[in-house]
């Protein structure tokens, strides 16, 4: 996919072109999943991650939504690598908005991503690191 | 030079080079550039002759007499002049108007203006196929109904209304009948006499003519009254003041003359291209046709694509110039009110593509579109939750 549409920044275009991190990790004891959004509302995200020694070792995303959401989900699969559960719980959508220069009209879509990250933390495999 | 395949002919069309040549004849110092109202000198009379030739060409396309044709800036102005002009002129007879929910904004916004002026407007809901049945119109008519406005071909989904049946109904009840024919003129046969159309809005740029010019064809026998929107020099029998733009009007006339001559061939070829496009895309699971399968203009194919988000789908088609099912602004998009009126969900309305073909499209372009859309849909579905592959 290549486009010169000025509504989409360079990083969004690059991410959508590759969709790096797309897919899902199969069920396993060390794999967690987080889900948020509703296709009828135009944004739905599913994240799966493999946890090794209480850190995210690998992340995959599935997403239904606008190019900004797809790009942010792809970006997130790099961003979350190495993160612990507490970091996931504290992650804020504004980080993706800043990194990808997402316009304000699309901020609501990124909230879906934040909800999916927090759901991922809630489903963290094994005993919780601390009380939620 | 663009490598993009242009499949947005319902938005506007490229001007036919033959039309361009005639327009240019009216622009330069050696051309017929004079004011056609300046009949006191020879250049003015030459320009006047070209304008009247164009008037005859417009009239011929729709079965009218040249005296019925009023030049305007396009179909939007023609719609406004017809609806506001007729309603205001006949307000003493009644203050009720009937139209449909899927009209172009040029009609709907004119009707809303009438509501602000104290008129009542009934907005008919079409069936899921986009068709407004004549019986619906009949049921909506009241003793104080003065005007029915119904588009011939819908600009988003391409379905064609039975304007002949509605026209006959209106004529039998003494109600004026206005038709927005922006998407049908030159593509489907229109006969203002046979179809009992009192007011017909036309535009050039949907049929390979220039932007910025159109016409209102209005009944003359018995004479029909309109309150003008513009006041000034009294051109166009006092109904549309303003210097008549000779080159634009000549372009309109040329486009309509060519369309009349080539309509049968163009319609058959473009309908075949549309069928090729639909056959290619309908093999994709979850692709649905919007609107009636056969009551439609040759060039417009509207499809809802389940399982993909509309903006991402458009984004993934950089080599295609197509329209979405959204009224897109720079920062937001709303689902199409036309598709909503047909009962499509917001999600399916958002994931709708309108592909509209014109005189210059080729089978190779259609095949490219099928390949590009199939690839984009497959890729987006592969990364969407719930994908089974």
Coordinates of C-alpha atoms in Angstrom, one line a residue:
Chain A
X1 CA 0.0 0.0 0.0
X2 CA 1.4 3.4 -1.0
X3 CA -0.4 6.6 -0.7
X4 CA 0.4 10.3 -0.6
X5 CA -2.8 11.2 1.2
X6 CA -1.7 14.1 3.5
X7 CA -4.2 13.0 6.2
X8 CA -1.8 10.2 7.1
X9 CA 1.7 10.8 8.5
X10 CA 4.8 9.1 7.3
X11 CA 4.9 6.7 10.2
X12 CA 1.3 5.8 9.7
X13 CA 1.9 5.1 6.1
X14 CA 4.9 3.0 6.8
X15 CA 3.1 1.0 9.5
X16 CA 0.1 0.3 7.4
X17 CA 2.3 -0.7 4.5
X18 CA 4.0 -3.4 6.5
X19 CA 1.4 -4.2 9.2
X20 CA 4.3 -5.6 11.2
X21 CA 3.1 -7.6 14.2
X22 CA -0.2 -8.6 12.7
X23 CA -1.5 -12.0 13.6
X24 CA -2.2 -13.9 16.8
X25 CA -0.3 -16.2 19.1
X26 CA -1.9 -19.6 19.7
X27 CA -3.3 -20.6 23.1
X28 CA -0.6 -21.6 25.6
X29 CA -0.1 -21.3 29.3
X30 CA 2.3 -18.4 28.8
X31 CA 0.1 -16.5 26.3
X32 CA -2.4 -13.8 27.3
X33 CA -5.0 -12.0 25.2
X34 CA -6.7 -8.7 25.5
X35 CA -9.7 -7.5 23.6
X36 CA -11.5 -4.2 23.3
X37 CA -13.9 -2.3 21.0
X38 CA -16.8 -3.2 18.8
X39 CA -16.8 -3.6 15.1
X40 CA -20.2 -2.0 14.9
X41 CA -18.6 1.1 16.5
X42 CA -15.8 1.0 13.9
X43 CA -12.9 -0.1 16.1
X44 CA -12.0 -3.5 17.5
X45 CA -8.6 -4.7 18.7
X46 CA -7.3 -8.1 19.9
X47 CA -3.8 -8.4 21.4
X48 CA -2.0 -11.6 22.3
X49 CA 1.3 -11.7 24.0
X50 CA 3.8 -14.3 25.2
X51 CA 5.1 -13.7 28.7
X52 CA 8.6 -14.9 29.7
X53 CA 9.9 -14.1 33.2
X54 CA 7.1 -11.7 33.8
X55 CA 8.0 -9.6 30.7
X56 CA 6.3 -9.4 27.3
X57 CA 8.4 -11.5 25.0
X58 CA 6.3 -11.3 21.9
X59 CA 3.1 -9.4 20.9
X60 CA 0.6 -9.8 18.0
X61 CA -2.4 -7.7 17.0
X62 CA -5.6 -8.1 15.1
X63 CA -7.5 -4.9 14.4
X64 CA -10.6 -3.7 12.6
X65 CA -10.5 0.1 12.1
X66 CA -9.1 3.1 10.4
X67 CA -5.5 3.3 9.1
X68 CA -4.5 5.2 12.3
X69 CA -5.7 2.4 14.5
X70 CA -4.0 -0.3 12.4
X71 CA -0.8 1.7 12.5
X72 CA -1.0 2.3 16.2
X73 CA -1.7 -1.4 16.8
X74 CA 1.3 -2.3 14.8
X75 CA 3.5 0.2 16.6
X76 CA 2.3 -1.1 19.9
X77 CA 3.6 -4.6 19.2
X78 CA 7.1 -3.1 19.2
X79 CA 6.4 -0.8 22.1
X80 CA 5.2 -3.4 24.5
X81 CA 8.1 -5.8 24.0
X82 CA 9.9 -6.1 27.3
X83 CA 7.2 -4.4 29.3
X84 CA 5.9 -5.9 32.6
X85 CA 2.3 -6.1 33.7
X86 CA 2.4 -2.9 35.7
X87 CA 3.6 -1.0 32.7
X88 CA 0.7 -2.4 30.6
X89 CA -1.7 -1.2 33.2
X90 CA -0.3 2.3 33.2
X91 CA 0.1 2.5 29.4
X92 CA -1.7 5.6 27.9
X93 CA -3.0 6.0 24.4
X94 CA -1.4 9.4 24.1
X95 CA 2.0 7.8 23.7
X96 CA 0.8 6.2 20.4
X97 CA -0.9 9.5 19.3
X98 CA 2.4 11.4 19.8
X99 CA 4.5 8.7 18.2
X100 CA 2.4 8.5 15.1
X101 CA 1.1 12.1 14.9
X102 CA -2.5 10.9 15.1
X103 CA -5.1 13.7 14.5
X104 CA -7.4 14.5 17.4
X105 CA -10.4 13.2 15.5
X106 CA -8.9 9.7 15.8
X107 CA -8.1 9.8 19.5
X108 CA -11.2 7.9 20.4
X109 CA -10.0 5.0 18.2
X110 CA -6.7 4.9 20.3
X111 CA -8.7 4.6 23.5
X112 CA -9.8 1.2 22.1
X113 CA -6.1 0.3 21.9
X114 CA -5.6 1.4 25.5
X115 CA -8.6 -0.7 26.7
X116 CA -7.1 -3.8 24.9
X117 CA -3.7 -3.3 26.5
X118 CA -5.3 -3.1 30.0
X119 CA -7.4 -6.2 29.2
X120 CA -4.2 -7.9 28.3
X121 CA -2.7 -7.0 31.7
X122 CA -5.8 -8.3 33.5
X123 CA -5.4 -11.6 31.7
X124 CA -1.7 -11.8 32.5
X125 CA -0.7 -15.4 32.7
X126 CA 0.3 -16.9 36.1
X127 CA 0.0 -15.2 39.5
X128 CA -0.5 -11.4 39.4
X129 CA 2.6 -9.4 40.2
X130 CA 0.6 -7.2 42.5
X131 CA -3.0 -6.3 43.3
X132 CA -4.9 -4.6 40.5
Chain B
X1 CA -0.3 12.8 -15.3
X2 CA -1.9 10.3 -12.9
X3 CA -1.6 6.5 -12.8
X4 CA -4.8 6.3 -10.9
X5 CA -7.7 4.5 -12.5
X6 CA -10.7 6.9 -12.4
X7 CA -13.9 5.2 -11.4
X8 CA -15.7 8.2 -9.9
X9 CA -17.7 9.3 -12.9
X10 CA -20.8 9.8 -10.7
X11 CA -18.9 12.6 -9.0
X12 CA -17.8 14.2 -12.2
X13 CA -16.5 13.2 -15.6
X14 CA -13.6 14.2 -17.8
X15 CA -14.7 16.7 -20.5
X16 CA -14.9 14.9 -23.9
X17 CA -12.2 16.4 -26.2
X18 CA -14.8 17.1 -28.8
X19 CA -16.6 19.2 -26.2
X20 CA -13.3 20.9 -25.3
X21 CA -12.8 21.9 -28.9
X22 CA -16.2 23.6 -29.1
X23 CA -15.7 25.4 -25.8
X24 CA -12.3 26.8 -27.0
X25 CA -14.1 28.2 -30.1
X26 CA -15.9 30.5 -27.7
X27 CA -13.0 31.8 -25.7
X28 CA -10.3 33.5 -27.7
X29 CA -10.3 36.9 -29.4
X30 CA -11.2 35.2 -32.7
X31 CA -13.9 33.1 -31.1
X32 CA -17.5 33.5 -30.2
X33 CA -16.7 35.1 -26.9
X34 CA -19.2 38.0 -27.0
X35 CA -22.0 38.6 -24.6
X36 CA -25.0 36.7 -26.2
X37 CA -27.3 39.4 -24.9
X38 CA -25.4 42.0 -27.0
X39 CA -27.4 41.4 -30.2
X40 CA -26.8 44.9 -31.4
X41 CA -23.5 43.8 -33.0
X42 CA -22.4 40.8 -35.1
X43 CA -20.1 39.1 -32.5
X44 CA -23.0 39.2 -30.0
X45 CA -25.4 37.8 -32.5
X46 CA -22.9 35.0 -33.3
X47 CA -22.6 34.2 -29.6
X48 CA -26.4 34.3 -29.3
X49 CA -26.7 31.9 -32.2
X50 CA -24.4 29.4 -30.5
X51 CA -26.3 29.7 -27.2
X52 CA -29.6 29.1 -29.0
X53 CA -28.0 26.1 -30.8
X54 CA -27.0 24.7 -27.4
X55 CA -30.5 25.3 -26.1
X56 CA -31.9 23.2 -28.9
X57 CA -29.4 20.5 -28.2
X58 CA -30.3 20.3 -24.5
X59 CA -34.0 20.3 -25.4
X60 CA -33.5 17.5 -27.9
X61 CA -32.0 15.2 -25.4
X62 CA -35.0 15.3 -23.1
X63 CA -37.8 15.6 -25.7
X64 CA -38.5 19.3 -25.0
X65 CA -38.9 22.4 -27.0
X66 CA -36.0 24.8 -26.8
X67 CA -38.2 27.5 -25.3
X68 CA -38.5 25.3 -22.2
X69 CA -34.8 25.4 -21.4
X70 CA -33.4 27.9 -18.8
X71 CA -29.6 27.8 -18.4
X72 CA -28.2 27.7 -14.8
X73 CA -24.9 27.2 -13.1
X74 CA -25.7 23.5 -12.7
X75 CA -28.2 21.0 -11.3
X76 CA -28.0 22.4 -7.8
X77 CA -29.2 25.8 -8.9
X78 CA -31.7 24.2 -11.2
X79 CA -33.1 22.1 -8.3
X80 CA -33.3 25.2 -6.1
X81 CA -35.0 27.3 -8.8
X82 CA -37.5 24.5 -9.4
X83 CA -38.4 23.7 -5.8
X84 CA -38.1 27.1 -4.2
X85 CA -39.4 28.9 -7.3
X86 CA -42.4 26.7 -7.8
X87 CA -43.4 26.4 -4.1
X88 CA -43.2 30.1 -3.6
X89 CA -45.1 30.9 -6.8
X90 CA -47.9 28.4 -6.0
X91 CA -47.9 28.9 -2.2
X92 CA -51.5 30.3 -2.3
X93 CA -52.7 26.9 -3.7
X94 CA -51.1 24.8 -1.0
X95 CA -48.0 24.5 1.1
X96 CA -47.2 20.8 1.0
X97 CA -44.3 19.1 -0.8
X98 CA -43.5 15.4 -1.3
X99 CA -40.0 14.1 -1.8
X100 CA -37.8 11.1 -0.7
X101 CA -35.2 10.7 1.9
X102 CA -32.6 9.7 -0.6
X103 CA -32.6 12.8 -2.7
X104 CA -29.5 14.8 -3.4
X105 CA -28.7 17.5 -0.8
X106 CA -29.6 20.1 -3.5
X107 CA -33.2 18.9 -3.1
X108 CA -33.3 18.1 0.6
X109 CA -31.7 21.4 1.6
X110 CA -34.1 23.3 -0.6
X111 CA -37.0 21.4 1.0
X112 CA -35.6 22.3 4.5
X113 CA -35.6 25.9 3.4
X114 CA -39.3 25.6 2.5
X115 CA -40.0 24.1 5.9
X116 CA -38.4 27.2 7.4
X117 CA -40.8 29.3 5.3
X118 CA -43.8 27.4 6.7
X119 CA -44.2 24.7 4.1
X120 CA -44.7 21.0 5.1
X121 CA -42.6 18.4 3.5
X122 CA -43.2 14.6 3.4
X123 CA -40.0 12.6 3.1
X124 CA -40.8 9.2 1.6
X125 CA -38.7 6.2 2.7
X126 CA -37.6 4.0 -0.2
X127 CA -37.6 0.2 0.0
X128 CA -34.4 -1.7 0.7
X129 CA -33.8 -1.7 -3.0
X130 CA -33.8 2.1 -3.1
X131 CA -37.0 2.3 -5.1
X132 CA -39.9 4.7 -4.2
X133 CA -43.1 3.1 -5.3
X134 CA -45.6 5.3 -7.1
X135 CA -48.2 4.0 -4.6
X136 CA -46.1 5.6 -1.8
X137 CA -46.3 8.9 -3.7
X138 CA -50.0 8.6 -4.2
X139 CA -50.6 7.8 -0.5
X140 CA -48.6 11.0 0.4
X141 CA -50.5 13.4 -1.8
X142 CA -52.9 15.7 0.0
X143 CA -55.4 18.4 -1.2
X144 CA -52.7 21.0 -0.5
X145 CA -49.8 19.2 -2.2
X146 CA -48.3 21.5 -4.8
X147 CA -45.1 19.7 -5.7
X148 CA -43.5 16.3 -5.9
X149 CA -39.7 16.1 -6.3
X150 CA -38.1 12.8 -7.1
X151 CA -34.6 12.1 -8.5
X152 CA -34.4 10.0 -11.7
X153 CA -31.2 8.2 -10.7
X154 CA -29.7 8.1 -7.3
X155 CA -26.2 9.5 -7.2
X156 CA -24.9 7.1 -4.6
X157 CA -26.4 3.7 -5.5
X158 CA -27.5 4.3 -9.1
X159 CA -31.1 3.0 -8.9
X160 CA -33.5 4.5 -11.3
X161 CA -37.0 5.6 -10.2
X162 CA -40.1 5.1 -12.4
X163 CA -40.5 8.7 -13.1
X164 CA -43.0 8.1 -15.8
X165 CA -45.5 6.4 -13.4
X166 CA -45.0 9.1 -10.8
X167 CA -45.3 11.8 -13.4
X168 CA -48.6 10.4 -14.7
X169 CA -49.9 10.3 -11.2
X170 CA -48.9 13.8 -10.4
X171 CA -50.4 15.1 -13.7
X172 CA -53.7 13.3 -13.0
X173 CA -53.8 15.0 -9.5
X174 CA -52.8 18.5 -10.7
X175 CA -49.5 18.4 -8.8
X176 CA -46.3 19.7 -10.2
X177 CA -43.6 17.1 -10.7
X178 CA -39.9 18.0 -10.5
X179 CA -37.1 15.5 -11.4
X180 CA -33.4 15.8 -10.6
X181 CA -31.9 14.2 -13.7
X182 CA -28.2 15.1 -12.9
X183 CA -27.2 11.4 -13.0
X184 CA -29.4 10.2 -15.8
X185 CA -29.4 12.8 -18.5
X186 CA -27.5 11.3 -21.5
X187 CA -27.4 7.9 -19.9
X188 CA -31.1 6.9 -19.8
X189 CA -33.9 8.0 -22.1
X190 CA -35.9 11.0 -20.7
X191 CA -39.0 12.5 -22.3
X192 CA -40.4 15.4 -20.3
X193 CA -43.6 15.2 -22.3
X194 CA -44.2 11.5 -22.1
X195 CA -43.1 11.3 -18.5
X196 CA -45.2 14.2 -17.5
X197 CA -42.3 16.1 -16.0
X198 CA -42.9 19.7 -15.3
X199 CA -39.5 20.7 -14.0
X200 CA -36.3 18.8 -15.0
X201 CA -32.9 19.7 -13.5
X202 CA -29.8 19.0 -15.7
X203 CA -26.1 19.4 -15.5
X204 CA -23.2 19.1 -18.0
X205 CA -20.3 17.7 -15.9
X206 CA -21.8 14.3 -15.2
X207 CA -21.9 13.5 -18.9
X208 CA -18.5 14.7 -20.1
X209 CA -19.3 18.4 -20.3
X210 CA -17.9 21.2 -18.3
X211 CA -18.5 22.0 -14.6
X212 CA -20.4 25.1 -13.7
X213 CA -23.3 24.9 -16.2
X214 CA -26.7 23.2 -16.3
X215 CA -30.3 23.8 -17.1
X216 CA -33.8 23.7 -15.9
X217 CA -36.3 22.4 -18.4
X218 CA -39.7 23.7 -17.5
X219 CA -43.2 23.0 -18.8
X220 CA -44.5 25.7 -21.1
X221 CA -48.0 24.4 -22.0
X222 CA -49.9 25.3 -19.9
X223 CA -47.4 27.9 -18.7
X224 CA -45.8 27.2 -15.4
X225 CA -44.8 30.0 -12.9
X226 CA -41.6 30.3 -10.9
X227 CA -40.3 32.9 -8.6
X228 CA -36.7 33.6 -9.6
X229 CA -33.8 33.2 -7.2
X230 CA -31.5 35.7 -8.9
X231 CA -32.4 39.3 -9.8
X232 CA -30.5 41.5 -12.3
X233 CA -30.4 41.7 -16.0
X234 CA -33.4 39.6 -16.7
X235 CA -31.6 37.0 -18.8
X236 CA -33.3 33.6 -19.4
X237 CA -36.8 35.1 -19.6
X238 CA -36.2 36.8 -16.2
X239 CA -35.8 33.5 -14.4
X240 CA -32.1 33.4 -14.2
X241 CA -30.4 36.8 -14.3
X242 CA -26.7 36.9 -15.1
X243 CA -24.6 37.0 -18.3
X244 CA -25.1 33.7 -20.1
X245 CA -21.6 32.0 -20.2
X246 CA -21.4 31.2 -23.9
X247 CA -18.5 28.8 -23.7
X248 CA -20.1 26.9 -20.8
X249 CA -23.5 26.7 -22.5
X250 CA -21.9 25.6 -25.8
X251 CA -20.1 22.9 -23.8
X252 CA -23.3 21.7 -22.2
X253 CA -25.0 21.6 -25.6
X254 CA -22.1 19.7 -27.2
X255 CA -22.0 17.2 -24.3
X256 CA -25.7 16.6 -24.6
X257 CA -25.6 16.3 -28.4
X258 CA -22.8 13.7 -28.2
X259 CA -24.6 11.9 -25.4
X260 CA -27.8 11.7 -27.5
X261 CA -25.9 10.4 -30.5
X262 CA -23.9 7.8 -28.6
X263 CA -26.3 6.9 -25.7
X264 CA -27.2 3.5 -27.0
X265 CA -23.7 2.4 -27.6
X266 CA -22.2 4.0 -24.5
X267 CA -25.0 2.5 -22.3
X268 CA -24.5 -1.0 -23.6
X269 CA -20.7 -0.8 -23.3
X270 CA -20.7 0.8 -19.8
X271 CA -23.4 -1.6 -18.5
X272 CA -21.2 -4.5 -19.7
X273 CA -18.2 -3.0 -17.9
X274 CA -20.3 -2.7 -14.7
X275 CA -21.4 -6.3 -15.0
X276 CA -17.8 -7.4 -15.5
X277 CA -16.9 -5.4 -12.3
X278 CA -19.8 -6.9 -10.3
X279 CA -19.1 -10.4 -11.5
X280 CA -15.4 -10.0 -10.5
X281 CA -16.2 -8.5 -7.1
X282 CA -19.2 -10.7 -6.2
X283 CA -16.9 -13.7 -5.9
X284 CA -15.5 -12.2 -2.7
X285 CA -17.5 -13.4 0.3
X286 CA -19.5 -10.7 2.1
X287 CA -19.8 -8.3 -0.9
X288 CA -23.3 -7.0 -1.3
X289 CA -24.9 -4.9 -4.1
X290 CA -26.6 -1.8 -2.8
X291 CA -29.9 -1.0 -4.6
X292 CA -32.1 -2.7 -7.1
X293 CA -30.3 -5.2 -9.3
X294 CA -31.8 -4.1 -12.6
X295 CA -33.5 -0.8 -12.2
X296 CA -30.4 1.2 -12.5
X297 CA -28.2 3.5 -14.6
X298 CA -25.5 1.7 -16.5
X299 CA -22.5 3.3 -14.9
X300 CA -22.9 3.1 -11.1
X301 CA -22.0 0.1 -9.0
X302 CA -22.4 0.5 -5.2
X303 CA -21.2 -2.4 -3.0
X304 CA -21.1 -3.0 0.7
X305 CA -18.0 -5.0 1.8
X306 CA -18.5 -6.8 5.0
X307 CA -15.6 -7.4 7.3
X308 CA -13.5 -4.3 6.4
X309 CA -13.5 -0.8 7.7
X310 CA -14.4 1.8 5.1
X311 CA -11.6 4.3 5.6
X312 CA -9.0 1.6 5.6
X313 CA -10.4 0.1 2.5
X314 CA -10.2 3.4 0.6
X315 CA -6.7 4.0 2.0
X316 CA -5.7 0.6 0.7
X317 CA -6.8 1.5 -2.9
X318 CA -4.4 4.3 -3.8
X319 CA -4.5 3.4 -7.4
X320 CA -8.2 3.8 -7.7
X321 CA -10.3 7.0 -7.6
X322 CA -13.6 5.8 -6.1
X323 CA -16.0 7.1 -3.5
X324 CA -16.9 5.7 -0.2
X325 CA -20.3 5.3 1.6
X326 CA -19.4 8.1 3.8
X327 CA -19.8 11.8 3.6
X328 CA -16.2 12.3 4.2
X329 CA -14.7 15.5 5.6
X330 CA -11.1 16.0 6.3
X331 CA -11.3 14.8 9.9
X332 CA -14.4 12.7 10.2
X333 CA -16.9 10.7 8.2
X334 CA -20.6 10.0 8.7
X335 CA -22.4 7.0 7.2
X336 CA -24.3 7.8 4.1
X337 CA -27.9 8.9 4.8
X338 CA -28.9 7.2 1.5
X339 CA -27.6 3.8 2.6
X340 CA -29.1 4.3 6.1
X341 CA -32.4 5.0 4.5
X342 CA -32.1 1.7 2.7
X343 CA -31.7 -0.1 6.0
X344 CA -27.9 -0.7 5.8
X345 CA -26.2 -0.7 9.2
X346 CA -23.8 2.1 9.9
X347 CA -20.9 -0.4 9.6
X348 CA -21.9 -1.6 6.2
X349 CA -22.6 2.0 5.0
X350 CA -19.1 2.9 6.1
X351 CA -17.6 0.0 4.2
X352 CA -19.4 0.8 1.0
X353 CA -17.6 1.6 -2.3
X354 CA -19.2 3.5 -5.1
X355 CA -17.5 2.6 -8.4
X356 CA -18.8 4.7 -11.3
X357 CA -17.9 4.1 -14.9
X358 CA -17.9 6.5 -17.8
X359 CA -17.2 6.8 -21.5
X360 CA -13.5 6.6 -21.2
X361 CA -13.2 3.5 -18.9
X362 CA -11.8 0.3 -20.3
X363 CA -12.1 -3.4 -19.6
X364 CA -8.4 -3.4 -18.5
X365 CA -9.2 -0.7 -15.9
X366 CA -12.1 -2.7 -14.6
X367 CA -9.9 -5.8 -14.3
X368 CA -7.3 -3.7 -12.4
X369 CA -10.0 -2.5 -10.0
X370 CA -11.2 -6.1 -9.4
X371 CA -7.6 -7.2 -8.6
X372 CA -6.9 -4.2 -6.4
X373 CA -10.1 -4.4 -4.4
X374 CA -9.8 -8.1 -3.9
X375 CA -6.2 -7.8 -2.7
X376 CA -7.1 -4.9 -0.3
X377 CA -10.2 -6.7 1.2
X378 CA -8.2 -9.9 1.6
X379 CA -5.4 -8.1 3.4
X380 CA -7.6 -6.1 5.7
X381 CA -9.7 -9.1 6.6
X382 CA -6.6 -11.1 7.4
X383 CA -5.7 -8.7 10.2
X384 CA -9.2 -8.2 11.5
X385 CA -10.4 -10.0 14.7
X386 CA -12.7 -12.9 13.9
X387 CA -10.9 -13.8 10.7
X388 CA -10.9 -17.6 10.3
X389 CA -8.0 -18.1 7.9

